Amino acid sequence: FKIGFPDDFSKNSVDIKFKKQFNAWIVRDEESIFALSTVCTHLGCTPNWLPVESKFKCPCHGSGFRMTGIHFEGPAPRPLERFKIGLANDGQILVDKTKSFKWEKGEWENPESHLKV
């Protein structure tokens, strides 16, 4: 699914508008844009983005994830997964949920797991 152009996303922000329809958060840091899965790695609940605390917090069992998707509190055994992301021919960002990347397997280093901006 297409999410818009890179300039549509502010640096150091989490865009939640694709959470309900596509189960993805779009995160832009200083260097890249990536799509995080909204599925908690503990038991599959859906965390919420808490902008004041700059973290994702799972309402089911209290797992907490940083903006990057890295887990730091609660029972979640690993970070959130990232979806494949790239640019379509028209310059818009294209997210492909058929391919996911796991941090613990070193897959976040794969160029398809983030879009350099």
Short mmCIF file of C-alpha atoms in Angstrom, two decimals:
data_model
loop_
_atom_site.label_atom_id
_atom_site.label_comp_id
_atom_site.label_asym_id
_atom_site.label_seq_id
_atom_site.Cartn_x
_atom_site.Cartn_y
_atom_site.Cartn_z
CA PHE A 1 0.00 0.00 0.00
CA LYS A 2 1.16 3.53 -0.74
CA ILE A 3 1.48 5.97 2.15
CA GLY A 4 2.52 9.23 0.46
CA PHE A 5 5.83 10.95 -0.20
CA PRO A 6 8.86 11.06 2.11
CA ASP A 7 8.36 14.79 2.75
CA ASP A 8 4.87 14.02 4.11
CA PHE A 9 6.50 12.61 7.27
CA SER A 10 8.13 14.82 9.90
CA LYS A 11 11.49 13.90 11.39
CA ASN A 12 11.41 12.13 14.75
CA SER A 13 7.72 11.29 14.54
CA VAL A 14 5.32 8.36 14.51
CA ASP A 15 2.39 8.46 12.10
CA ILE A 16 -0.55 6.41 13.37
CA LYS A 17 -2.99 6.93 10.48
CA PHE A 18 -2.30 3.47 9.00
CA LYS A 19 -2.69 1.63 12.32
CA LYS A 20 -6.30 0.50 11.95
CA GLN A 21 -6.47 -0.18 8.22
CA PHE A 22 -3.02 -1.70 7.65
CA ASN A 23 -1.72 -2.56 11.15
CA ALA A 24 1.37 -0.42 10.61
CA TRP A 25 2.95 2.64 12.15
CA ILE A 26 5.18 4.81 9.98
CA VAL A 27 8.21 6.12 11.84
CA ARG A 28 10.65 8.72 10.62
CA ASP A 29 13.86 9.32 12.51
CA GLU A 30 16.79 11.55 11.51
CA GLU A 31 17.99 9.23 8.74
CA SER A 32 15.20 6.92 7.61
CA ILE A 33 11.54 6.01 7.39
CA PHE A 34 10.33 2.56 8.40
CA ALA A 35 7.04 0.73 8.88
CA LEU A 36 6.54 -1.05 12.21
CA SER A 37 4.04 -3.83 12.78
CA THR A 38 1.36 -2.98 15.35
CA VAL A 39 1.47 -6.53 16.76
CA CYS A 40 3.05 -6.86 20.19
CA THR A 41 5.68 -9.59 20.20
CA HIS A 42 4.43 -10.93 23.53
CA LEU A 43 0.94 -12.27 22.78
CA GLY A 44 -0.19 -10.29 19.75
CA CYS A 45 -2.16 -7.42 21.31
CA THR A 46 -1.99 -3.96 19.75
CA PRO A 47 0.10 -1.39 21.60
CA ASN A 48 -0.70 2.33 21.51
CA TRP A 49 1.67 5.16 20.66
CA LEU A 50 2.03 7.50 23.63
CA PRO A 51 3.58 10.69 22.21
CA VAL A 52 4.12 12.37 25.60
CA GLU A 53 6.19 9.38 26.76
CA SER A 54 7.69 8.69 23.30
CA LYS A 55 6.88 4.99 23.46
CA PHE A 56 4.50 2.29 22.32
CA LYS A 57 2.74 0.72 25.31
CA CYS A 58 0.81 -2.53 25.13
CA PRO A 59 -2.44 -2.39 27.15
CA CYS A 60 -2.60 -6.17 27.64
CA HIS A 61 0.52 -6.95 29.67
CA GLY A 62 2.50 -3.70 29.82
CA SER A 63 5.22 -4.26 27.25
CA GLY A 64 6.90 -1.05 26.17
CA PHE A 65 8.70 -0.30 22.92
CA ARG A 66 10.77 2.73 21.96
CA MET A 67 9.99 4.73 18.81
CA THR A 68 12.48 2.46 17.02
CA GLY A 69 10.44 -0.62 17.94
CA ILE A 70 13.03 -1.90 20.43
CA HIS A 71 11.42 -3.42 23.55
CA PHE A 72 12.54 -2.14 26.95
CA GLU A 73 9.89 -3.08 29.50
CA GLY A 74 7.36 -5.80 30.17
CA PRO A 75 7.18 -9.38 28.95
CA ALA A 76 7.70 -8.83 25.19
CA PRO A 77 10.60 -11.11 24.23
CA ARG A 78 11.77 -9.13 21.21
CA PRO A 79 11.31 -5.86 19.29
CA LEU A 80 8.43 -5.10 16.96
CA GLU A 81 8.83 -6.28 13.37
CA ARG A 82 9.38 -3.99 10.40
CA PHE A 83 7.71 -4.32 7.01
CA LYS A 84 9.40 -3.99 3.63
CA ILE A 85 9.47 -0.38 2.50
CA GLY A 86 10.65 1.35 -0.68
CA LEU A 87 9.78 3.92 -3.31
CA ALA A 88 7.22 3.29 -6.04
CA ASN A 89 7.76 4.60 -9.58
CA ASP A 90 5.71 7.71 -8.81
CA GLY A 91 7.97 8.64 -5.86
CA GLN A 92 5.51 7.58 -3.18
CA ILE A 93 6.52 5.28 -0.34
CA LEU A 94 5.32 1.72 -0.82
CA VAL A 95 4.91 -0.62 2.17
CA ASP A 96 4.83 -4.37 1.49
CA LYS A 97 3.46 -6.35 4.44
CA THR A 98 4.19 -9.70 2.79
CA LYS A 99 7.82 -9.31 3.90
CA SER A 100 8.78 -8.56 7.51
CA PHE A 101 12.13 -8.06 9.18
CA LYS A 102 13.14 -9.17 12.69
CA TRP A 103 15.72 -7.21 14.69
CA GLU A 104 16.97 -10.26 16.58
CA LYS A 105 17.95 -11.94 13.31
CA GLY A 106 19.89 -8.85 12.15
CA GLU A 107 17.30 -8.20 9.45
CA TRP A 108 16.89 -4.50 10.26
CA GLU A 109 20.23 -4.05 8.48
CA ASN A 110 18.54 -5.13 5.24
CA PRO A 111 18.06 -2.05 3.00
CA GLU A 112 14.45 -3.10 2.37
CA SER A 113 13.61 -2.69 6.09
CA HIS A 114 14.00 1.10 5.98
CA LEU A 115 14.06 3.94 3.49
CA LYS A 116 17.03 6.30 3.71
CA VAL A 117 15.95 9.93 3.48
#
